[in-house]
Amino acid sequence: MKLSRLYTNDDSVFVPIDFRDSLNAIIARIQHPTDDDKSSHCLGKTLIIDVIDFCLLKTVGKKGHFLKTRDDLFGNLIFFLEIEIGKGDFVTVRREVRASTKIAFKRHQERHRNFSNTPDEKWDHSGVSLSASVRMLDGYLELSSIKPWSFRKGFSYFLRRQEDYANEFQLRKFMSGNHKDWKPYVARILGFDETPIIEKYESDAEESDIKSQRDEAQGDVSIKVSDYEKLQARILAKGDEVTEKVSALDRFDFNAQEIGLNQELADEIEGRIAELNDSIYNAKFDLAQVRKGLETKVDFNLEDVQRIFKEAELTFPDQLAKDYSELVDFNRKIHEDRRAGLEKRAAELEASLISLEAEMLELSAKRMEILQILGGTDSLEKFKRLQKELDSDRASLALMEEKAAKLDAIKEFDNRLRKAKERKEELTIKIGDLIKNGSERYKGIQRVFSRIIKEVLHRTAVLYVNQNDSGNIDFHAEYTDSESDEETQERRGTSFRKILCIAFDLSVLINYSKDRFFHFVYHDGALEQLESKRKLALLSVVRSACVEHGIQYIFSAIEEELPTADDPNGLCPNTEEIVLELNDGGRDGRLFKIETF
């Protein structure tokens, strides 16, 4: 797949661009270097990427693309992109700005055709919906190297905007998404089987979903799975009780219930009432002692002592007065602390008495109710009371069974979770084996990548893949010290990071040059911020890739960035290779010959 021609239905607004098979330069010239109102920036050399993306069937909303923001300027434009899909085989895509979801296609064998005036009936397909158009263009391109993915998945790697130089592997459009949206694709491009990588992300998501569902289910139950067997035993016992009571009531026989009530009265209620009586007695006794302690006061008056000494005509030393004062203060502090402790204890005892007496009242009422049943002679009354007890038991049994059902669901989540973890472990091992074994494609891309960096920057750089702590795949491109092999910090620099991206794109294209794959790349501002000798080295690598591997290389640059003064070997693009010239002379120098927008 290469780009062949880009044009519109109005040459006065957009001048056709005829792309070459090999090197293509889009140059912005400065005609007014002293005019502050003029600039070689914002002329449209970057917008070409957006136009190509639009023609390659990007989904655009009313505000999602610059062409849709100004209907008055662009609404009437119809774009045509001629694509080379094989040697001497082309397909032209027609897409209107205003009716952007109705696409037309025409296949042909002649290069650089103009179908701007061709009526609908002369097109092979017209009025095709956007989603169907993507599938149709996929069929024309036959990019078997990336199946089952659509061509749209990865062609953005070969339309590098300035913001796409931040990371070799993760384009800007993938920054807000999940790793599963792009890492399997990159792994496939690097020569790995993407299946276990995709399945690993799916397994991660499944495990997370199961955990979430389990936590939600556990939140509805007050007991843990570890109490499941105990709960089942309680259900069994309670079920037997219900069955016995149902059977007795069916026979109108209360003997078993009365025996049970006698047992309950003797073993539980009376025993607990006895305990409560002891506890209430002890609490009341302790409370009385505490209250008596609260009535105790510290009553010592130093003036009375001094008066007695004076009446006895005895001398009361000042030091002794001071010692007595300190002793009184000490005793008063101790008394206050003791009083605070007693007040706290009194409050606790009072609260305990309230609770104990409430329980005593409840048990006394229950004892009276049982005694009434045992001592009564009215069988109907006994039936009604025991029926009420049976209803309570059934409700209790139903609640326990509901808890058991929820615990069953939680146990099932645990089983699924265990299987998901086992599957994750299997896939983690598979991914590790993939990386360990590598592939010829992977090694080829690694070699070309390192060679390009060496030729352009005279630095050592490596491209490699490893597993992260989650068992998933990670991609790396690093500059390393030639002696220690340790990673250096050079990739933090804008220009050095850009070269890593360019080297990655070229190494991939070179290794796929004989496959059904993308055979073009557009690098916006490829030469920016590089010194002249590095620019020339990059142009040398690019020209070799174009000649030896049939790659179509398109780049944009400001004219002053071209190192023509230091170029004795003619590496800079010549006149034929400059497919588009832009300048700061006004609307005629811009990509779109219209007012600024």
Coordinates of C-alpha atoms in Angstrom, one line a residue:
M1 CA 0.0 0.0 0.0
K2 CA 1.3 3.4 -1.1
L3 CA -0.2 6.8 -1.6
S4 CA -0.4 7.9 -5.2
R5 CA -2.5 11.1 -5.6
L6 CA -4.4 13.5 -3.3
Y7 CA -6.8 16.0 -4.9
T8 CA -10.2 17.6 -4.6
N9 CA -13.0 18.8 -6.9
D10 CA -11.6 22.3 -6.7
D11 CA -8.0 22.8 -7.7
S12 CA -8.2 26.5 -6.9
V13 CA -8.7 25.6 -3.2
F14 CA -6.5 22.5 -2.9
V15 CA -3.7 21.9 -5.4
P16 CA -3.3 18.2 -6.3
I17 CA -0.4 16.3 -4.8
D18 CA 1.2 13.6 -6.9
F19 CA 3.2 11.4 -4.7
R20 CA 6.3 9.6 -5.9
D21 CA 7.2 6.0 -5.3
S22 CA 10.3 6.8 -3.2
L23 CA 11.3 10.1 -1.5
N24 CA 8.6 12.8 -1.2
A25 CA 9.3 16.2 0.5
I26 CA 6.7 18.7 1.6
I27 CA 8.6 22.0 2.1
A28 CA 7.5 25.2 3.7
R29 CA 9.5 28.2 2.5
I30 CA 10.1 31.5 4.2
Q31 CA 9.7 34.4 1.8
H32 CA 9.3 37.2 4.3
P33 CA 11.9 36.4 7.1
T34 CA 11.7 40.0 8.5
D35 CA 7.9 40.2 8.6
D36 CA 6.7 39.2 12.1
D37 CA 3.2 38.6 10.7
K38 CA 4.4 36.0 8.3
S39 CA 5.4 32.5 9.3
S40 CA 6.4 29.2 7.7
H41 CA 4.4 27.5 10.4
C42 CA 0.6 26.9 10.2
L43 CA 0.7 26.7 6.5
G44 CA -0.8 23.2 6.4
K45 CA 2.2 20.8 6.2
T46 CA 0.8 19.0 9.2
L47 CA -2.8 19.2 8.1
I48 CA -2.1 16.9 5.2
I49 CA -2.0 14.0 7.6
D50 CA -5.5 14.9 8.8
V51 CA -6.7 15.1 5.1
I52 CA -5.1 11.7 4.3
D53 CA -6.6 10.2 7.5
F54 CA -10.0 11.6 6.4
C55 CA -9.7 10.0 3.0
L56 CA -8.7 6.7 4.6
L57 CA -12.1 6.7 6.2
K58 CA -11.5 8.1 9.7
T59 CA -14.8 8.5 11.7
V60 CA -15.4 12.2 12.1
G61 CA -18.1 14.0 14.0
K62 CA -19.2 17.6 13.6
K63 CA -16.4 18.8 15.8
G64 CA -14.0 15.9 15.5
H65 CA -12.1 17.1 12.4
F66 CA -11.0 20.5 11.1
L67 CA -12.9 19.9 7.9
K68 CA -16.1 19.6 9.8
T69 CA -15.6 22.8 11.8
R70 CA -16.1 25.3 9.0
D71 CA -18.9 24.2 6.6
D72 CA -18.7 27.6 4.9
L73 CA -15.0 26.9 3.9
F74 CA -14.9 23.2 3.4
G75 CA -18.5 22.0 3.0
N76 CA -18.5 21.8 -0.8
L77 CA -15.1 20.0 -1.1
I78 CA -14.9 16.4 -2.3
F79 CA -11.6 14.7 -1.6
F80 CA -10.1 12.0 -3.7
L81 CA -7.2 9.7 -2.6
E82 CA -5.5 7.5 -5.2
I83 CA -3.9 4.5 -3.5
E84 CA -1.5 2.0 -5.1
I85 CA -2.6 -1.5 -4.0
G86 CA -0.2 -3.4 -6.2
K87 CA 2.2 -2.9 -9.0
G88 CA 0.2 -1.1 -11.7
D89 CA -3.0 -1.5 -9.7
F90 CA -4.8 1.4 -8.0
V91 CA -8.0 2.3 -6.2
T92 CA -9.4 5.8 -5.8
V93 CA -11.4 6.7 -2.7
R94 CA -13.9 9.5 -3.0
R95 CA -15.2 11.2 0.2
E96 CA -17.3 14.3 0.5
V97 CA -16.9 16.6 3.4
R98 CA -20.6 17.4 3.9
A99 CA -21.8 13.8 3.1
S100 CA -18.8 12.2 4.8
T101 CA -20.6 8.8 5.4
K102 CA -21.2 8.1 1.7
I103 CA -18.1 6.8 0.1
A104 CA -17.3 5.9 -3.5
F105 CA -14.6 3.6 -5.0
K106 CA -13.0 3.1 -8.4
R107 CA -10.3 0.6 -9.3
H108 CA -8.0 1.4 -12.2
Q109 CA -4.6 0.6 -13.7
E110 CA -3.4 4.1 -14.7
R111 CA -1.5 6.3 -12.3
H112 CA -2.5 9.9 -11.3
R113 CA -6.0 9.8 -12.7
N114 CA -8.5 12.6 -12.1
F115 CA -12.1 11.4 -11.3
S116 CA -13.4 14.6 -9.9
N117 CA -16.0 15.0 -12.7
T118 CA -16.8 11.3 -13.0
P119 CA -20.6 10.7 -12.4
D120 CA -21.7 8.2 -9.8
E121 CA -22.7 5.5 -12.4
K122 CA -19.1 5.4 -13.6
W123 CA -17.7 4.5 -10.1
D124 CA -17.5 0.8 -9.2
H125 CA -19.3 1.5 -5.9
S126 CA -20.9 4.7 -4.6
G127 CA -23.0 5.7 -1.7
V128 CA -21.3 3.1 0.5
S129 CA -21.6 3.6 4.3
L130 CA -18.6 4.3 6.3
S131 CA -18.3 0.9 8.1
A132 CA -18.9 -0.9 4.8
S133 CA -16.3 1.3 3.1
V134 CA -13.7 0.3 5.6
R135 CA -14.4 -3.4 4.9
M136 CA -14.4 -2.7 1.2
L137 CA -11.0 -0.9 1.3
D138 CA -9.7 -3.7 3.4
G139 CA -10.6 -6.1 0.6
Y140 CA -8.9 -3.9 -2.0
L141 CA -5.7 -3.6 0.1
E142 CA -5.5 -7.3 1.2
L143 CA -3.1 -6.6 4.0
S144 CA -2.8 -10.2 5.0
S145 CA 0.1 -9.4 7.3
I146 CA -2.2 -7.8 9.9
K147 CA -5.3 -9.9 9.5
P148 CA -7.8 -10.1 11.2
W149 CA -7.3 -6.4 12.0
S150 CA -8.5 -3.7 9.7
F151 CA -6.0 -1.5 7.8
R152 CA -7.1 1.4 10.1
K153 CA -5.7 -0.3 13.2
G154 CA -2.1 0.4 12.4
F155 CA -1.7 2.7 9.5
S156 CA -1.4 5.6 11.9
Y157 CA 2.1 4.3 12.8
F158 CA 3.0 5.5 9.3
L159 CA 1.4 8.9 9.6
R160 CA 3.4 10.3 12.5
R161 CA 2.3 13.7 13.7
Q162 CA 4.5 15.7 16.0
E163 CA 2.7 14.4 19.1
D164 CA 3.2 10.8 17.9
Y165 CA 6.9 11.0 18.5
A166 CA 6.4 10.8 22.3
N167 CA 6.5 7.0 22.2
E168 CA 7.7 4.6 19.5
F169 CA 5.0 2.0 20.2
Q170 CA 2.0 3.9 21.7
L171 CA 0.5 6.5 19.4
R172 CA -1.4 9.5 20.8
K173 CA -4.7 8.0 19.8
F174 CA -4.0 5.0 22.1
M175 CA -3.0 7.1 25.1
S176 CA -6.5 7.2 26.6
G177 CA -7.3 3.6 25.9
N178 CA -6.3 0.2 27.3
H179 CA -3.1 -1.7 26.5
K180 CA -5.2 -4.4 25.0
D181 CA -6.2 -1.9 22.3
W182 CA -2.7 -1.7 20.8
K183 CA -0.2 -4.0 22.4
P184 CA -1.4 -7.2 20.7
Y185 CA -1.2 -5.4 17.3
V186 CA 2.3 -4.2 17.9
A187 CA 3.3 -7.7 19.1
R188 CA 1.9 -9.1 15.8
I189 CA 3.9 -6.5 13.8
L190 CA 7.0 -7.5 15.7
G191 CA 6.5 -11.1 14.7
F192 CA 4.8 -12.6 17.8
D193 CA 1.6 -14.7 17.9
E194 CA -0.9 -12.2 19.4
T195 CA -3.4 -14.8 20.4
P196 CA -2.1 -15.5 24.0
I197 CA -1.5 -11.8 24.5
I198 CA -5.1 -11.0 23.6
E199 CA -6.4 -13.9 25.8
K200 CA -4.2 -12.7 28.7
Y201 CA -5.9 -9.3 28.7
E202 CA -9.3 -11.0 28.4
S203 CA -8.3 -13.2 31.3
D204 CA -7.2 -10.1 33.4
A205 CA -10.6 -8.5 32.7
E206 CA -12.5 -11.7 33.5
E207 CA -10.6 -12.0 36.8
S208 CA -11.3 -8.4 37.7
D209 CA -15.0 -8.8 36.8
I210 CA -15.3 -12.0 38.9
K211 CA -13.7 -10.3 41.9
S212 CA -16.1 -7.4 41.6
Q213 CA -19.1 -9.7 41.4
R214 CA -17.8 -11.8 44.4
D215 CA -17.2 -8.7 46.5
E216 CA -20.7 -7.5 45.7
A217 CA -22.2 -10.9 46.6
Q218 CA -20.2 -11.0 49.9
G219 CA -21.5 -7.6 50.8
D220 CA -25.0 -9.1 50.9
V221 CA -24.0 -11.8 53.4
S222 CA -22.9 -11.2 57.0
I223 CA -21.1 -14.6 57.2
K224 CA -18.0 -15.9 55.5
V225 CA -17.6 -18.8 53.2
S226 CA -15.6 -20.5 56.0
D227 CA -18.8 -20.7 58.0
Y228 CA -20.6 -22.5 55.2
E229 CA -20.5 -26.0 56.8
K230 CA -21.6 -24.7 60.1
L231 CA -24.5 -23.0 58.4
Q232 CA -25.5 -26.2 56.7
A233 CA -25.5 -28.0 60.0
R234 CA -27.8 -25.3 61.5
I235 CA -30.1 -25.6 58.5
L236 CA -30.2 -29.4 58.9
A237 CA -31.1 -29.1 62.6
K238 CA -33.6 -26.3 62.1
G239 CA -35.2 -28.3 59.2
D240 CA -35.7 -31.3 61.5
E241 CA -37.3 -29.1 64.1
V242 CA -39.7 -27.7 61.6
T243 CA -40.5 -31.1 60.2
E244 CA -41.3 -32.5 63.7
K245 CA -43.5 -29.5 64.6
V246 CA -45.4 -29.8 61.3
S247 CA -45.9 -33.5 61.9
A248 CA -47.1 -32.9 65.5
L249 CA -49.5 -30.1 64.5
D250 CA -50.9 -32.3 61.7
R251 CA -51.7 -34.9 64.4
F252 CA -52.9 -32.2 66.8
D253 CA -50.3 -33.7 69.2
F254 CA -48.5 -31.2 71.4
N255 CA -46.6 -33.7 73.6
A256 CA -43.3 -33.3 71.8
Q257 CA -43.7 -29.5 71.8
E258 CA -44.5 -29.5 75.5
I259 CA -41.5 -31.7 76.2
G260 CA -39.4 -29.3 74.2
L261 CA -40.9 -26.3 76.0
N262 CA -40.2 -28.0 79.4
Q263 CA -36.6 -28.5 78.3
E264 CA -36.3 -25.0 77.1
L265 CA -37.8 -23.6 80.3
A266 CA -35.5 -25.8 82.5
D267 CA -32.3 -25.6 80.5
E268 CA -32.3 -22.2 79.0
I269 CA -34.7 -19.7 80.4
E270 CA -34.6 -20.6 84.1
G271 CA -30.8 -20.9 84.0
R272 CA -30.4 -17.5 82.3
I273 CA -32.9 -15.9 84.7
A274 CA -30.8 -17.2 87.6
E275 CA -27.6 -15.7 86.0
L276 CA -29.4 -12.4 85.4
N277 CA -30.5 -12.2 89.0
D278 CA -26.9 -12.7 90.2
S279 CA -25.7 -10.1 87.8
I280 CA -28.4 -7.6 88.7
Y281 CA -27.7 -8.2 92.4
N282 CA -23.9 -7.7 92.0
A283 CA -24.4 -4.7 89.8
K284 CA -26.8 -3.0 92.3
F285 CA -24.4 -3.8 95.1
D286 CA -21.4 -2.4 93.2
L287 CA -23.4 0.7 92.3
A288 CA -24.4 1.3 95.9
Q289 CA -20.7 1.1 96.9
V290 CA -19.7 3.5 94.2
R291 CA -22.4 6.0 95.1
K292 CA -21.3 5.8 98.8
G293 CA -17.8 6.5 97.6
L294 CA -19.0 9.6 95.6
E295 CA -20.4 11.0 98.9
T296 CA -17.0 11.0 100.6
K297 CA -15.4 14.5 100.6
V298 CA -12.0 15.8 101.5
D299 CA -12.5 18.4 104.3
F300 CA -9.4 20.0 105.7
N301 CA -9.1 23.7 106.5
L302 CA -5.6 25.0 107.2
E303 CA -6.9 28.2 108.8
D304 CA -8.7 26.1 111.5
V305 CA -5.4 24.3 112.3
Q306 CA -3.5 27.6 112.5
R307 CA -6.2 29.0 114.8
I308 CA -5.9 26.1 117.2
F309 CA -2.1 26.5 117.4
K310 CA -2.6 30.2 118.1
E311 CA -5.1 29.6 120.9
A312 CA -2.7 27.1 122.4
E313 CA 0.0 29.8 122.2
L314 CA 2.1 27.4 120.0
T315 CA 4.2 28.5 117.0
F316 CA 3.0 27.1 113.6
P317 CA 6.0 27.1 111.4
D318 CA 5.7 28.6 107.8
Q319 CA 7.3 25.5 106.3
L320 CA 4.8 23.3 108.0
A321 CA 2.0 25.4 106.6
K322 CA 3.5 25.0 103.2
D323 CA 3.8 21.2 103.6
Y324 CA 0.2 20.9 104.8
S325 CA -1.0 23.0 101.8
E326 CA 0.8 20.8 99.3
L327 CA -0.6 17.7 101.1
V328 CA -4.1 19.0 100.9
D329 CA -3.7 19.8 97.2
F330 CA -2.3 16.3 96.5
N331 CA -5.2 14.7 98.4
R332 CA -7.7 16.8 96.6
K333 CA -6.3 15.8 93.2
I334 CA -6.4 12.2 94.1
H335 CA -10.0 12.6 95.3
E336 CA -10.9 14.3 92.0
D337 CA -9.3 11.5 89.9
R338 CA -11.0 8.9 92.1
R339 CA -14.3 10.6 91.8
A340 CA -14.0 10.8 88.0
G341 CA -13.3 7.0 87.9
L342 CA -16.2 6.3 90.2
E343 CA -18.6 8.4 88.1
K344 CA -17.5 6.5 85.0
R345 CA -18.0 3.2 86.8
A346 CA -21.4 4.3 88.0
A347 CA -22.5 5.1 84.4
E348 CA -21.3 1.7 83.2
L349 CA -23.1 -0.1 86.0
E350 CA -26.3 1.9 85.3
A351 CA -26.2 1.0 81.6
S352 CA -25.5 -2.6 82.4
L353 CA -28.5 -2.7 84.8
I354 CA -30.8 -1.3 82.2
S355 CA -29.6 -4.0 79.7
L356 CA -29.8 -6.8 82.3
E357 CA -33.3 -5.7 83.5
A358 CA -34.5 -5.5 79.9
E359 CA -33.3 -9.0 79.2
M360 CA -34.9 -10.1 82.5
L361 CA -38.3 -8.7 81.5
E362 CA -38.1 -10.4 78.1
L363 CA -37.2 -13.8 79.6
S364 CA -39.8 -13.4 82.3
A365 CA -42.4 -12.8 79.6
K366 CA -41.3 -15.8 77.6
R367 CA -41.3 -17.9 80.7
M368 CA -44.9 -16.8 81.4
E369 CA -45.9 -17.6 77.9
I370 CA -44.4 -21.1 78.0
L371 CA -46.0 -21.8 81.4
Q372 CA -49.4 -20.7 80.1
I373 CA -49.0 -23.2 77.2
L374 CA -47.9 -26.0 79.5
G375 CA -50.5 -25.2 82.2
G376 CA -53.4 -24.5 79.8
T377 CA -56.1 -26.8 78.8
D378 CA -57.3 -25.0 75.7
S379 CA -55.9 -27.1 72.8
L380 CA -56.9 -24.4 70.2
E381 CA -54.9 -21.8 72.1
K382 CA -51.9 -24.2 72.2
F383 CA -52.3 -24.8 68.5
K384 CA -52.3 -21.1 67.7
R385 CA -49.2 -20.5 69.9
L386 CA -47.3 -23.4 68.5
Q387 CA -48.3 -22.4 65.0
K388 CA -46.8 -19.0 65.6
E389 CA -43.6 -20.6 66.8
L390 CA -43.5 -22.8 63.7
D391 CA -43.9 -19.7 61.5
S392 CA -40.9 -18.2 63.3
D393 CA -38.8 -21.3 62.8
R394 CA -39.7 -21.4 59.1
A395 CA -38.8 -17.8 58.7
S396 CA -35.5 -18.5 60.4
L397 CA -34.9 -21.6 58.2
A398 CA -35.7 -19.6 55.1
L399 CA -33.2 -16.9 56.1
M400 CA -30.5 -19.4 56.7
E401 CA -31.2 -21.1 53.4
E402 CA -31.1 -17.8 51.6
K403 CA -27.7 -17.1 53.2
A404 CA -26.6 -20.6 52.1
A405 CA -27.7 -20.0 48.6
K406 CA -25.6 -16.7 48.5
L407 CA -22.7 -18.6 50.0
D408 CA -23.1 -21.2 47.2
A409 CA -22.9 -18.3 44.7
I410 CA -19.8 -16.9 46.4
K411 CA -18.2 -20.4 46.3
E412 CA -19.0 -20.6 42.6
F413 CA -17.3 -17.2 42.1
D414 CA -14.3 -18.6 44.0
N415 CA -14.2 -21.6 41.7
R416 CA -14.4 -19.3 38.7
L417 CA -11.7 -17.1 40.2
R418 CA -9.4 -20.0 40.7
K419 CA -9.8 -21.2 37.1
A420 CA -9.3 -17.6 35.9
K421 CA -6.0 -17.4 37.8
E422 CA -4.9 -20.8 36.5
R423 CA -5.7 -19.6 33.0
K424 CA -3.8 -16.4 33.6
E425 CA -0.8 -18.4 34.8
E426 CA -0.9 -20.6 31.7
L427 CA -1.1 -17.6 29.4
T428 CA 1.7 -15.8 31.3
I429 CA 3.9 -18.8 30.7
K430 CA 2.9 -18.9 27.0
I431 CA 3.8 -15.2 26.6
G432 CA 7.1 -15.8 28.4
D433 CA 7.9 -18.7 26.0
L434 CA 6.9 -16.5 23.0
I435 CA 9.4 -13.8 24.1
K436 CA 12.1 -16.3 24.9
N437 CA 11.8 -18.0 21.5
G438 CA 11.4 -14.8 19.5
S439 CA 11.0 -15.0 15.8
E440 CA 13.0 -14.2 12.7
R441 CA 10.8 -11.1 12.0
Y442 CA 11.5 -9.8 15.5
K443 CA 15.2 -10.4 15.2
G444 CA 15.2 -8.7 11.8
I445 CA 13.4 -5.6 13.1
Q446 CA 15.8 -5.5 16.1
R447 CA 18.9 -5.6 13.8
V448 CA 17.6 -2.9 11.4
F449 CA 16.5 -0.7 14.2
S450 CA 20.0 -0.8 15.9
R451 CA 21.7 -0.3 12.5
I452 CA 19.7 2.8 11.7
I453 CA 20.4 4.4 15.1
K454 CA 24.1 3.6 14.7
E455 CA 24.2 5.1 11.2
V456 CA 22.2 8.3 12.1
L457 CA 23.4 9.1 15.6
H458 CA 26.5 6.9 16.0
R459 CA 24.9 5.6 19.2
T460 CA 24.0 2.1 20.4
A461 CA 20.3 1.5 20.7
V462 CA 18.3 -1.6 21.3
L463 CA 14.7 -2.6 20.7
Y464 CA 13.3 -5.4 22.9
V465 CA 10.3 -7.0 24.4
N466 CA 9.8 -8.3 28.0
Q467 CA 7.1 -9.2 30.5
N468 CA 5.9 -6.8 33.2
D469 CA 4.9 -7.7 36.7
S470 CA 1.4 -8.6 35.5
G471 CA 2.7 -11.1 33.0
N472 CA 1.7 -8.9 30.1
I473 CA 4.0 -7.7 27.3
D474 CA 6.0 -4.5 27.3
F475 CA 8.0 -2.9 24.5
H476 CA 11.2 -1.0 24.9
A477 CA 13.5 1.1 22.7
E478 CA 16.5 2.5 24.5
Y479 CA 19.9 4.1 24.0
T480 CA 22.6 2.1 25.8
D481 CA 26.2 2.7 26.8
S482 CA 28.4 0.9 24.3
E483 CA 30.7 -0.3 27.1
S484 CA 28.5 -1.0 30.1
D485 CA 25.3 -1.9 28.1
E486 CA 23.4 0.2 30.7
E487 CA 20.5 2.3 29.5
T488 CA 21.3 6.0 29.0
Q489 CA 18.9 9.0 29.4
E490 CA 19.3 10.2 25.8
R491 CA 15.8 9.1 24.8
R492 CA 14.5 11.9 27.1
G493 CA 15.7 14.4 24.5
T494 CA 13.1 15.4 21.9
S495 CA 15.2 14.9 18.9
F496 CA 16.8 11.6 20.0
R497 CA 13.3 10.2 20.9
K498 CA 12.1 11.2 17.5
I499 CA 14.9 9.3 15.9
L500 CA 13.8 6.2 17.8
C501 CA 10.3 6.5 16.4
I502 CA 11.6 7.0 12.8
A503 CA 14.0 4.1 13.2
F504 CA 11.2 1.9 14.5
D505 CA 8.9 2.8 11.6
L506 CA 11.6 2.2 9.0
S507 CA 12.8 -1.1 10.5
V508 CA 9.2 -2.4 10.4
L509 CA 8.7 -1.3 6.8
I510 CA 12.0 -2.7 5.7
N511 CA 11.2 -6.1 7.2
Y512 CA 7.7 -6.1 5.6
S513 CA 8.9 -4.8 2.2
K514 CA 8.0 -8.1 0.5
D515 CA 4.7 -8.6 2.3
R516 CA 1.1 -7.4 1.8
F517 CA 1.6 -4.5 4.2
F518 CA 2.0 -0.7 4.4
H519 CA 4.9 0.4 2.2
F520 CA 4.7 4.2 3.0
V521 CA 5.4 6.4 5.9
Y522 CA 4.8 10.1 6.5
H523 CA 7.0 11.8 9.1
D524 CA 6.0 15.3 10.0
G525 CA 9.0 17.5 10.9
A526 CA 11.4 14.6 10.6
L527 CA 14.5 16.9 10.5
E528 CA 13.6 19.3 13.2
Q529 CA 16.1 19.9 16.0
L530 CA 18.8 17.8 14.5
E531 CA 22.3 19.0 13.6
S532 CA 23.2 19.0 9.9
K533 CA 25.3 15.9 9.9
R534 CA 22.5 13.9 11.7
K535 CA 20.0 15.2 9.1
L536 CA 22.2 14.1 6.3
A537 CA 22.8 10.7 7.9
L538 CA 19.0 10.2 8.3
L539 CA 18.4 11.2 4.7
S540 CA 21.0 8.7 3.6
V541 CA 19.3 5.9 5.5
V542 CA 15.9 7.0 4.1
R543 CA 17.2 7.0 0.5
S544 CA 18.7 3.6 0.9
A545 CA 15.4 2.3 2.3
C546 CA 13.5 3.7 -0.7
V547 CA 15.9 2.3 -3.3
E548 CA 16.7 -1.1 -1.7
H549 CA 13.3 -1.9 -0.2
G550 CA 10.8 0.1 -2.3
I551 CA 9.6 2.2 0.6
Q552 CA 7.7 5.4 -0.1
Y553 CA 9.0 8.0 2.4
I554 CA 7.1 11.3 2.8
F555 CA 8.4 14.0 5.2
S556 CA 7.6 17.6 5.8
A557 CA 10.2 20.3 6.7
I558 CA 10.8 24.0 6.8
E559 CA 13.2 25.0 4.1
E560 CA 15.7 26.4 6.5
E561 CA 15.9 22.9 8.2
L562 CA 17.3 21.3 5.0
P563 CA 21.1 21.1 5.3
T564 CA 21.7 22.0 1.7
A565 CA 24.9 23.9 2.5
D566 CA 26.5 20.8 4.0
D567 CA 25.3 18.4 1.4
P568 CA 28.0 17.6 -1.2
N569 CA 26.4 14.2 -2.0
G570 CA 22.9 15.5 -2.9
L571 CA 21.1 13.8 -0.1
C572 CA 18.6 16.7 0.3
P573 CA 15.5 16.4 -1.8
N574 CA 15.8 17.8 -5.3
T575 CA 13.1 19.7 -7.2
E576 CA 11.4 16.6 -8.5
E577 CA 11.2 15.1 -5.0
I578 CA 9.5 18.2 -3.6
V579 CA 5.8 17.2 -4.2
L580 CA 4.4 20.2 -2.4
E581 CA 5.7 23.7 -1.7
L582 CA 4.1 26.0 0.9
N583 CA 5.1 29.5 1.8
D584 CA 4.2 32.4 4.0
G585 CA 3.3 34.7 1.1
G586 CA -0.4 34.6 1.7
R587 CA -3.4 32.3 0.9
D588 CA -1.7 31.0 -2.3
G589 CA 1.1 29.7 -0.3
R590 CA -1.0 27.7 2.1
L591 CA -2.3 24.1 1.7
F592 CA -5.9 25.4 1.4
K593 CA -6.0 28.5 -0.8
I594 CA -8.6 30.2 1.5
E595 CA -8.7 32.5 4.4
T596 CA -7.0 31.4 7.6
F597 CA -9.1 29.3 9.9

